[in-house]
Amino acid sequence: MSQASGKSSDEKKLKWWQLSLLGVAGTIGTGYFLGSSLAITIGGPAVVIVYALAALGTYVVFDALARMTSDHPEQGSFRSYAKKAFGAWAGFASGWVYWFSELLIMGSQLTALSIFSRFWFPSVPLWIFAAGYGIVGLCIVFFGNKGFDRVENVLAVIKIAAIIMFLVLAVALLAGWIGGTKYAHKVPMDMASIFPKGAVGLWSAFLFAFYAYGGIEVLGIMSYRLEKPEDAPKAGKVMLISLSAVYVVSIGLALTMVPLSAFNPKESPFVLALSSDHLAFVPHLFNGVLIVAGFSTMTASLYAVTSMMITLAQEGDAPKLFSQKWKKKYPLFALCLIGCGLIGTIIMSLLLPGKVYEYVTTAAGLMLMYNWLFILLSSGRLLKSRTIDVIKRWTGLVLISTAITGTLFHGLSRPGFFISLLLISLIALSDIIVQRKRKKTSSAASTEQDEQKEQADESSPSERAAFHITGIRKQRNKIK
């Protein structure tokens, strides 16, 4: 995130379609590949509706951020906008909400990677895989990102190729060109099949649809690199139409090929859908692609959260220690703090192996939504709004609030909601302490300046003259 905002002005400019492609590739991750299974389990086949609605809400957030970036280019992006719109407390809160959201997203991705790995090694505990992927990711960030951008581009192509492969094979399986499918194909037609969990189930699944679009705020920051900044809304619109089409079509195909009872949070719905006696190698190939794709998004999140921690420390919103680099190169202290957070996720994998993905993913999605609320509210203060802009902003606020409240109505999501509330409370308490400390420091400095001014004013004219004469004498002595 911060990396994007801190690039030099001579960076190669992007066309709007290039930004759209980067957005599609960068957004698709474990939230889609595995999180969709959780959404299907909770909401049933009707989840395709909330994926379309989530695309609308995400576009509103992207549009607001892209317009703020175009009108007020700022390093730190949405954190700077929150600070400008509401004051220092909002900049502190927005930065830390983002930091925790990315940390939890990494925890969710680590858990997803561990689940994918257990496809081959079912007897190995989740926490061992989580620890292994976490250590490798930390090492990559520790030694710098030289060449990592190119690797990310290659991995993005792999993700897109995997989705195309799934769509082609799914159509071939449904058409009967490939036999030996594991499940009987059936299109849900009646209301009971489409809404097996009712409206409440669909409401509870809404958050996980939004979670699949996580990362859009990074694309909003990148919009300053467009050849024509006014094309940012068009780039976002095309990207989100493409993403929502891919999500709805691919999930719809999976729902047609796999019975609802077979979906579970421990397996990707796309791996399940490709199960066939004649395609025994394909689920293994696809699972390998999911691991590669998930690891790339996890490492990208690790870069973002490290950059945010350094920025927070440099601007006084975190201890200065975390802005320091060992040997002026390695962000050792920031990574140590992040490592502690990842250890917490690994401990959860050890203690709650059956539910950890649901809990962490819910909390990560909620923290992401809180940050998006900050973006929309900041845009209301900083941008000149037409009637259509006000309608869009309120539409986004309502959709995001609906997704947040929906987590209260499902047993697996509710703990994640309370985890997010705990984190928000800790951030709020820290914010209050920091702002009071700054106010006292500012008042003390102001008082000291006033006292010095009063002392200068109270000095007699003769004293001031003597001071100047002495100074002149010293200058003359120096000249001699």
Coordinates of C-alpha atoms in Angstrom, one line a residue:
M1 CA 0.0 0.0 0.0
S2 CA 2.5 2.6 1.1
Q3 CA 4.9 1.3 -1.6
A4 CA 2.4 2.2 -4.2
S5 CA 1.9 5.7 -2.9
G6 CA 5.6 6.3 -2.5
K7 CA 6.7 5.7 -6.0
S8 CA 8.6 8.3 -7.9
S9 CA 6.9 10.6 -10.4
D10 CA 8.9 9.2 -13.3
E11 CA 7.2 5.8 -12.9
K12 CA 5.8 4.3 -16.1
K13 CA 2.2 5.5 -16.6
L14 CA -0.6 3.0 -17.0
K15 CA -3.5 2.9 -19.4
W16 CA -6.9 2.3 -17.8
W17 CA -7.2 -1.3 -19.1
Q18 CA -3.8 -2.1 -17.6
L19 CA -4.9 -0.9 -14.2
S20 CA -8.1 -3.0 -14.6
L21 CA -6.0 -6.1 -15.3
L22 CA -3.7 -5.4 -12.4
G23 CA -6.8 -5.1 -10.2
V24 CA -8.3 -8.4 -11.3
A25 CA -5.0 -10.2 -10.8
G26 CA -4.2 -8.6 -7.5
T27 CA -7.6 -9.0 -5.9
I28 CA -8.2 -12.7 -6.6
G29 CA -6.8 -14.7 -3.7
T30 CA -7.7 -17.1 -1.0
G31 CA -10.8 -15.0 -0.1
Y32 CA -12.2 -16.3 -3.4
F33 CA -10.6 -19.7 -3.8
L34 CA -11.5 -20.9 -0.3
G35 CA -13.6 -18.1 1.3
S36 CA -16.3 -18.8 -1.3
S37 CA -16.8 -22.3 0.1
L38 CA -17.5 -20.7 3.5
A39 CA -20.0 -18.3 1.9
I40 CA -21.8 -21.2 0.1
T41 CA -21.9 -23.2 3.3
I42 CA -23.6 -20.3 5.2
G43 CA -25.8 -18.9 2.5
G44 CA -26.4 -21.6 -0.1
P45 CA -26.7 -21.1 -3.9
A46 CA -28.2 -17.6 -3.4
V47 CA -24.7 -16.3 -2.5
V48 CA -24.3 -15.4 -6.2
I49 CA -26.6 -12.5 -5.4
V50 CA -24.5 -11.1 -2.6
Y51 CA -21.3 -11.4 -4.7
A52 CA -23.0 -9.1 -7.2
L53 CA -24.1 -6.7 -4.5
A54 CA -20.6 -6.8 -2.9
A55 CA -19.1 -5.8 -6.3
L56 CA -21.4 -2.7 -6.3
G57 CA -20.3 -1.8 -2.8
T58 CA -16.7 -2.3 -3.6
Y59 CA -16.9 -0.1 -6.7
V60 CA -18.3 2.8 -4.6
V61 CA -15.3 2.5 -2.3
F62 CA -12.9 2.4 -5.2
D63 CA -14.5 5.3 -6.9
A64 CA -14.3 7.4 -3.7
L65 CA -10.7 6.6 -3.1
A66 CA -9.7 7.1 -6.8
R67 CA -11.4 10.6 -6.8
M68 CA -9.6 11.6 -3.6
T69 CA -6.3 10.3 -4.9
S70 CA -6.9 12.3 -8.1
D71 CA -7.9 15.6 -6.3
H72 CA -5.5 15.3 -3.3
P73 CA -2.5 13.2 -4.0
E74 CA -1.1 12.2 -0.6
Q75 CA 1.5 9.7 0.6
G76 CA -0.3 7.3 2.9
S77 CA -3.5 7.6 0.9
F78 CA -6.7 6.8 2.8
R79 CA -4.9 7.3 6.2
S80 CA -3.9 10.8 5.1
Y81 CA -7.4 11.5 3.9
A82 CA -8.9 10.4 7.2
K83 CA -6.5 12.6 9.0
K84 CA -7.3 15.6 6.8
A85 CA -11.1 15.0 7.0
F86 CA -11.5 14.3 10.7
G87 CA -8.2 15.2 12.5
A88 CA -5.1 13.4 13.9
W89 CA -7.2 10.8 15.8
A90 CA -8.7 9.5 12.5
G91 CA -5.3 9.2 10.9
F92 CA -4.1 7.1 13.9
A93 CA -7.3 5.0 13.9
S94 CA -7.4 4.4 10.1
G95 CA -3.7 3.4 10.0
W96 CA -4.0 0.9 12.8
V97 CA -7.4 -0.5 11.6
Y98 CA -5.7 -1.2 8.2
W99 CA -2.6 -2.7 9.9
F100 CA -4.8 -5.1 11.9
S101 CA -7.0 -5.9 8.9
E102 CA -3.9 -6.9 6.9
L103 CA -2.4 -8.9 9.8
L104 CA -5.7 -10.8 10.1
I105 CA -5.9 -11.2 6.3
M106 CA -2.4 -12.8 6.5
G107 CA -3.6 -15.1 9.2
S108 CA -6.6 -16.1 7.1
Q109 CA -4.3 -16.7 4.1
L110 CA -1.8 -18.7 6.2
T111 CA -4.7 -20.9 7.4
A112 CA -6.0 -21.3 3.8
L113 CA -2.6 -22.3 2.6
S114 CA -2.3 -24.9 5.3
I115 CA -5.8 -26.3 4.4
F116 CA -4.7 -26.5 0.7
S117 CA -1.5 -28.3 1.8
R118 CA -3.4 -30.8 3.8
F119 CA -5.1 -31.9 0.6
W120 CA -1.8 -33.9 0.1
F121 CA -0.8 -34.4 3.7
P122 CA -4.0 -34.7 5.7
S123 CA -2.2 -36.0 8.8
V124 CA 0.0 -33.0 9.2
P125 CA -1.4 -30.4 11.8
L126 CA -2.4 -27.0 10.4
W127 CA 0.0 -25.1 12.6
I128 CA 3.1 -26.7 11.1
F129 CA 2.1 -25.6 7.6
A130 CA 1.1 -22.1 8.9
A131 CA 4.5 -21.8 10.7
G132 CA 6.4 -22.9 7.6
Y133 CA 4.6 -20.5 5.2
G134 CA 4.9 -17.6 7.7
I135 CA 8.7 -18.1 8.1
V136 CA 9.2 -18.2 4.4
G137 CA 7.1 -15.0 3.9
L138 CA 8.9 -13.1 6.6
C139 CA 12.3 -14.1 5.1
I140 CA 11.3 -12.8 1.7
V141 CA 10.2 -9.4 3.1
F142 CA 13.3 -9.2 5.4
F143 CA 15.7 -9.5 2.5
G144 CA 13.8 -7.0 0.3
N145 CA 11.5 -7.0 -2.6
K146 CA 14.0 -6.9 -5.4
G147 CA 12.5 -8.8 -8.3
F148 CA 9.4 -9.6 -6.3
D149 CA 7.2 -7.3 -8.5
R150 CA 8.1 -9.4 -11.5
V151 CA 7.4 -12.6 -9.6
E152 CA 4.0 -11.2 -8.6
N153 CA 3.2 -10.5 -12.2
V154 CA 4.0 -14.1 -13.1
L155 CA 1.8 -15.3 -10.2
A156 CA -1.0 -13.1 -11.3
V157 CA -1.0 -14.7 -14.8
I158 CA -1.0 -18.1 -13.1
K159 CA -4.1 -17.2 -11.1
I160 CA -6.0 -16.0 -14.1
A161 CA -4.9 -19.1 -16.1
A162 CA -6.2 -21.3 -13.2
I163 CA -9.6 -19.6 -13.4
I164 CA -9.8 -20.0 -17.1
M165 CA -8.8 -23.7 -16.7
F166 CA -11.6 -24.2 -14.2
L167 CA -14.2 -22.6 -16.5
V168 CA -13.1 -24.7 -19.5
L169 CA -13.0 -28.0 -17.6
A170 CA -16.3 -27.2 -15.8
V171 CA -18.1 -26.6 -19.1
A172 CA -16.5 -29.8 -20.5
L173 CA -17.7 -31.8 -17.4
L174 CA -21.2 -30.4 -17.5
A175 CA -21.5 -31.0 -21.3
G176 CA -20.5 -34.6 -20.8
W177 CA -17.3 -34.3 -22.9
I178 CA -15.4 -35.6 -19.9
G179 CA -17.0 -38.4 -17.8
G180 CA -16.4 -40.0 -14.4
T181 CA -17.6 -37.0 -12.4
K182 CA -17.8 -37.6 -8.6
Y183 CA -21.1 -35.8 -8.1
A184 CA -24.4 -35.7 -10.0
H185 CA -25.0 -32.4 -11.7
K186 CA -28.1 -30.5 -10.7
V187 CA -29.2 -26.9 -11.2
P188 CA -31.0 -25.4 -8.2
M189 CA -34.4 -24.3 -9.5
D190 CA -36.9 -23.9 -6.6
M191 CA -36.7 -21.4 -3.8
A192 CA -36.0 -24.0 -1.2
S193 CA -32.9 -25.1 -3.1
I194 CA -31.7 -21.6 -3.8
F195 CA -32.4 -20.2 -0.3
P196 CA -31.8 -23.2 1.9
K197 CA -30.8 -21.0 4.9
G198 CA -33.3 -18.3 4.2
A199 CA -32.7 -14.5 4.1
V200 CA -30.7 -14.6 7.4
G201 CA -28.3 -17.2 5.9
L202 CA -27.8 -15.0 2.9
W203 CA -27.3 -12.0 5.1
S204 CA -24.7 -13.8 7.2
A205 CA -22.8 -14.8 4.0
F206 CA -22.6 -11.2 2.8
L207 CA -19.3 -10.4 4.5
F208 CA -17.5 -13.3 2.8
A209 CA -18.6 -12.0 -0.6
F210 CA -17.0 -8.6 0.3
Y211 CA -13.9 -10.3 1.6
A212 CA -13.3 -11.8 -1.9
Y213 CA -12.9 -8.2 -3.2
G214 CA -10.3 -7.3 -0.5
G215 CA -7.4 -5.3 -1.9
I216 CA -9.3 -2.8 -3.9
E217 CA -7.9 0.0 -1.7
V218 CA -4.5 -0.7 -3.1
L219 CA -5.8 -0.3 -6.6
G220 CA -7.3 3.0 -5.6
I221 CA -3.8 4.2 -4.5
M222 CA -2.3 3.0 -7.8
S223 CA -4.8 5.1 -9.8
Y224 CA -2.4 8.1 -9.6
R225 CA -0.2 6.2 -12.1
L226 CA -2.8 6.5 -14.9
E227 CA -2.0 8.5 -18.0
K228 CA -5.4 10.1 -17.6
P229 CA -6.4 10.2 -13.9
E230 CA -10.0 10.8 -14.9
D231 CA -10.1 7.3 -16.3
A232 CA -9.8 5.8 -12.8
P233 CA -13.6 5.3 -12.3
K234 CA -13.7 3.5 -15.7
A235 CA -10.8 1.3 -14.8
G236 CA -12.5 0.3 -11.5
K237 CA -15.9 -0.2 -13.2
V238 CA -14.4 -2.6 -15.9
M239 CA -12.3 -4.4 -13.3
L240 CA -15.3 -5.0 -10.9
I241 CA -17.6 -6.0 -13.7
S242 CA -15.0 -8.6 -14.8
L243 CA -14.4 -9.8 -11.2
S244 CA -18.1 -10.1 -10.4
A245 CA -18.7 -12.0 -13.7
V246 CA -15.9 -14.4 -12.9
Y247 CA -17.1 -14.9 -9.3
V248 CA -20.7 -15.4 -10.2
V249 CA -20.1 -17.7 -13.2
S250 CA -17.5 -19.8 -11.5
I251 CA -19.4 -20.2 -8.2
G252 CA -22.6 -20.8 -10.2
L253 CA -20.8 -23.7 -12.0
A254 CA -19.5 -25.1 -8.8
L255 CA -23.0 -25.0 -7.3
T256 CA -24.3 -26.9 -10.3
M257 CA -21.6 -29.6 -10.2
V258 CA -21.4 -30.2 -6.4
P259 CA -24.3 -30.8 -4.0
L260 CA -24.7 -28.3 -1.2
S261 CA -24.0 -30.9 1.5
A262 CA -20.5 -31.5 0.0
F263 CA -19.3 -28.0 0.4
N264 CA -17.2 -27.3 3.5
P265 CA -14.7 -24.7 4.7
K266 CA -11.8 -27.2 4.5
E267 CA -11.9 -27.6 0.7
S268 CA -11.9 -25.3 -2.2
P269 CA -15.3 -25.5 -4.1
F270 CA -13.4 -25.5 -7.4
V271 CA -11.3 -28.5 -6.4
L272 CA -14.4 -30.4 -5.4
A273 CA -16.1 -29.4 -8.7
L274 CA -13.2 -30.8 -10.8
S275 CA -13.3 -34.2 -9.1
S276 CA -13.5 -36.8 -11.9
D277 CA -12.1 -40.3 -12.5
H278 CA -10.8 -39.1 -15.9
L279 CA -9.2 -36.0 -14.4
A280 CA -7.4 -37.5 -11.4
F281 CA -4.4 -35.2 -11.8
V282 CA -6.4 -31.9 -12.3
P283 CA -7.5 -31.4 -8.6
H284 CA -3.8 -31.9 -7.6
L285 CA -2.7 -29.4 -10.3
F286 CA -5.4 -26.9 -9.3
N287 CA -4.6 -27.3 -5.7
G288 CA -0.9 -26.5 -6.4
V289 CA -1.9 -23.4 -8.3
L290 CA -4.1 -22.3 -5.3
I291 CA -1.1 -22.6 -3.0
V292 CA 1.1 -20.5 -5.3
A293 CA -1.7 -17.9 -5.7
G294 CA -2.4 -17.8 -2.0
F295 CA 1.2 -17.4 -1.1
S296 CA 1.7 -14.5 -3.5
T297 CA -1.3 -12.6 -1.9
M298 CA -0.1 -13.4 1.6
T299 CA 3.4 -12.1 0.9
A300 CA 2.0 -9.0 -0.8
S301 CA -0.1 -8.4 2.4
L302 CA 3.1 -8.8 4.4
Y303 CA 4.8 -6.1 2.4
A304 CA 1.8 -3.8 2.9
V305 CA 1.6 -4.3 6.6
T306 CA 5.3 -3.8 7.1
S307 CA 5.3 -0.6 5.1
M308 CA 2.3 0.7 7.1
M309 CA 4.0 -0.1 10.4
I310 CA 7.1 1.9 9.3
T311 CA 4.9 4.8 8.2
L312 CA 3.0 4.8 11.5
A313 CA 6.3 4.8 13.4
Q314 CA 7.8 7.6 11.3
E315 CA 4.8 9.8 11.8
G316 CA 4.6 9.3 15.6
D317 CA 1.5 7.0 15.6
A318 CA 3.7 4.0 16.7
P319 CA 6.9 3.7 18.7
K320 CA 9.9 5.1 16.7
L321 CA 11.6 1.7 17.2
F322 CA 9.5 0.2 14.5
S323 CA 10.7 2.7 11.9
Q324 CA 14.4 1.8 12.4
K325 CA 16.1 -0.6 10.1
W326 CA 18.9 -3.0 11.2
K327 CA 22.1 -2.1 9.3
K328 CA 19.9 0.7 7.7
K329 CA 18.4 -1.9 5.3
Y330 CA 16.4 -4.6 7.1
P331 CA 13.0 -3.8 8.8
L332 CA 13.9 -6.2 11.6
F333 CA 11.8 -4.5 14.4
A334 CA 8.7 -4.1 12.3
L335 CA 8.9 -7.7 11.2
C336 CA 9.4 -8.9 14.8
L337 CA 6.1 -7.2 15.8
I338 CA 4.3 -8.7 12.7
G339 CA 5.9 -12.1 13.5
C340 CA 4.3 -11.9 17.0
G341 CA 0.9 -11.4 15.3
L342 CA 1.4 -14.3 13.0
I343 CA 2.5 -16.5 16.0
G344 CA -0.9 -15.7 17.5
T345 CA -2.6 -17.1 14.3
I346 CA -0.4 -20.2 14.5
I347 CA -1.4 -20.7 18.1
M348 CA -5.0 -20.4 17.1
S349 CA -4.4 -23.0 14.4
L350 CA -3.0 -25.3 17.2
L351 CA -5.8 -24.7 19.7
L352 CA -8.8 -24.4 17.3
P353 CA -7.9 -26.4 14.2
G354 CA -11.5 -26.9 13.3
K355 CA -12.8 -23.3 13.4
V356 CA -9.7 -21.1 13.0
Y357 CA -10.3 -20.2 9.4
E358 CA -13.9 -19.1 10.0
Y359 CA -12.9 -17.0 13.0
V360 CA -9.9 -15.3 11.5
T361 CA -11.5 -14.7 8.1
T362 CA -14.5 -13.1 9.7
A363 CA -12.4 -10.8 11.9
A364 CA -10.2 -9.9 8.9
G365 CA -13.2 -9.2 6.7
L366 CA -14.8 -7.0 9.4
M367 CA -11.6 -4.9 9.9
L368 CA -11.4 -4.5 6.2
M369 CA -15.0 -3.2 6.2
Y370 CA -14.2 -0.7 9.0
N371 CA -11.4 0.7 6.9
W372 CA -13.7 1.0 3.9
L373 CA -16.2 2.9 6.0
F374 CA -13.4 5.3 6.9
I375 CA -12.7 5.8 3.1
L376 CA -16.4 6.6 2.4
L377 CA -16.8 9.0 5.3
S378 CA -13.6 10.8 4.5
S379 CA -14.7 11.3 0.9
G380 CA -17.9 12.9 2.1
R381 CA -15.7 15.6 3.8
L382 CA -13.0 16.1 1.2
L383 CA -14.9 15.8 -2.1
K384 CA -17.4 18.1 -3.7
S385 CA -20.4 15.9 -4.0
R386 CA -23.2 15.9 -6.5
T387 CA -26.5 14.3 -5.8
I388 CA -25.4 11.1 -7.5
D389 CA -22.2 11.0 -5.4
V390 CA -24.2 11.3 -2.2
I391 CA -26.5 8.4 -3.4
K392 CA -23.5 6.2 -4.2
R393 CA -21.8 6.9 -0.9
W394 CA -24.9 6.1 1.1
T395 CA -25.4 2.9 -1.0
G396 CA -21.9 1.8 -0.1
L397 CA -22.4 2.6 3.6
V398 CA -25.6 0.7 3.7
L399 CA -24.2 -2.4 1.9
I400 CA -21.1 -2.5 4.1
S401 CA -23.1 -2.0 7.3
T402 CA -25.4 -4.8 6.2
A403 CA -22.4 -7.1 5.7
I404 CA -21.0 -6.2 9.1
T405 CA -24.3 -6.8 11.0
G406 CA -24.9 -10.1 9.2
T407 CA -22.1 -11.8 11.1
L408 CA -24.2 -11.6 14.3
F409 CA -26.6 -14.1 13.0
H410 CA -24.3 -17.1 12.4
G411 CA -22.5 -19.1 15.1
L412 CA -19.2 -19.4 13.2
S413 CA -19.1 -15.7 12.3
R414 CA -20.1 -14.2 15.7
P415 CA -16.8 -14.9 17.5
G416 CA -15.0 -13.0 14.7
F417 CA -17.3 -10.1 15.2
F418 CA -16.4 -9.9 18.9
I419 CA -12.7 -10.2 18.0
S420 CA -13.0 -7.2 15.7
L421 CA -14.8 -5.2 18.4
L422 CA -12.0 -6.0 20.8
L423 CA -9.4 -4.8 18.4
I424 CA -11.4 -1.6 17.6
S425 CA -11.6 -1.0 21.4
L426 CA -7.9 -1.4 21.8
I427 CA -7.2 1.0 18.9
A428 CA -9.7 3.6 20.3
L429 CA -8.1 3.4 23.8
S430 CA -4.6 3.8 22.4
D431 CA -5.8 6.7 20.2
I432 CA -7.2 8.5 23.2
I433 CA -4.0 8.1 25.1
V434 CA -1.8 9.2 22.2
Q435 CA -3.9 12.3 21.5
R436 CA -4.0 13.4 25.1
K437 CA -0.2 12.9 25.3
R438 CA 0.2 15.0 22.2
K439 CA -2.1 17.7 23.5
K440 CA -0.1 17.9 26.8
T441 CA 3.2 18.0 24.9
S442 CA 1.8 20.7 22.5
S443 CA 0.5 22.8 25.5
A444 CA 3.8 22.5 27.3
A445 CA 5.7 23.6 24.2
S446 CA 3.3 26.5 23.7
T447 CA 3.6 27.6 27.3
E448 CA 7.4 27.5 27.1
Q449 CA 7.3 29.7 24.0
D450 CA 5.0 32.2 25.7
E451 CA 7.3 32.4 28.7
Q452 CA 10.3 33.0 26.5
K453 CA 8.4 35.8 24.7
E454 CA 7.3 37.4 27.9
Q455 CA 10.9 37.4 29.2
A456 CA 12.1 39.0 26.1
D457 CA 9.4 41.7 26.2
E458 CA 10.1 42.4 29.9
S459 CA 13.8 43.1 29.4
S460 CA 14.7 46.8 29.6
P461 CA 15.6 48.8 26.5
S462 CA 19.1 49.3 28.0
E463 CA 19.5 45.6 28.4
R464 CA 18.5 45.0 24.8
A465 CA 20.8 47.8 23.6
A466 CA 23.6 46.4 25.7
F467 CA 23.0 43.0 24.1
H468 CA 23.2 44.5 20.6
I469 CA 26.2 46.6 21.4
T470 CA 28.0 43.6 22.8
G471 CA 27.2 41.8 19.7
I472 CA 28.5 44.6 17.5
R473 CA 31.7 44.8 19.6
K474 CA 32.2 41.0 19.1
Q475 CA 31.7 41.4 15.4
R476 CA 34.2 44.3 15.2
N477 CA 36.7 42.3 17.2
K478 CA 36.4 39.4 14.8
I479 CA 36.9 41.8 11.9
K480 CA 40.0 43.2 13.5

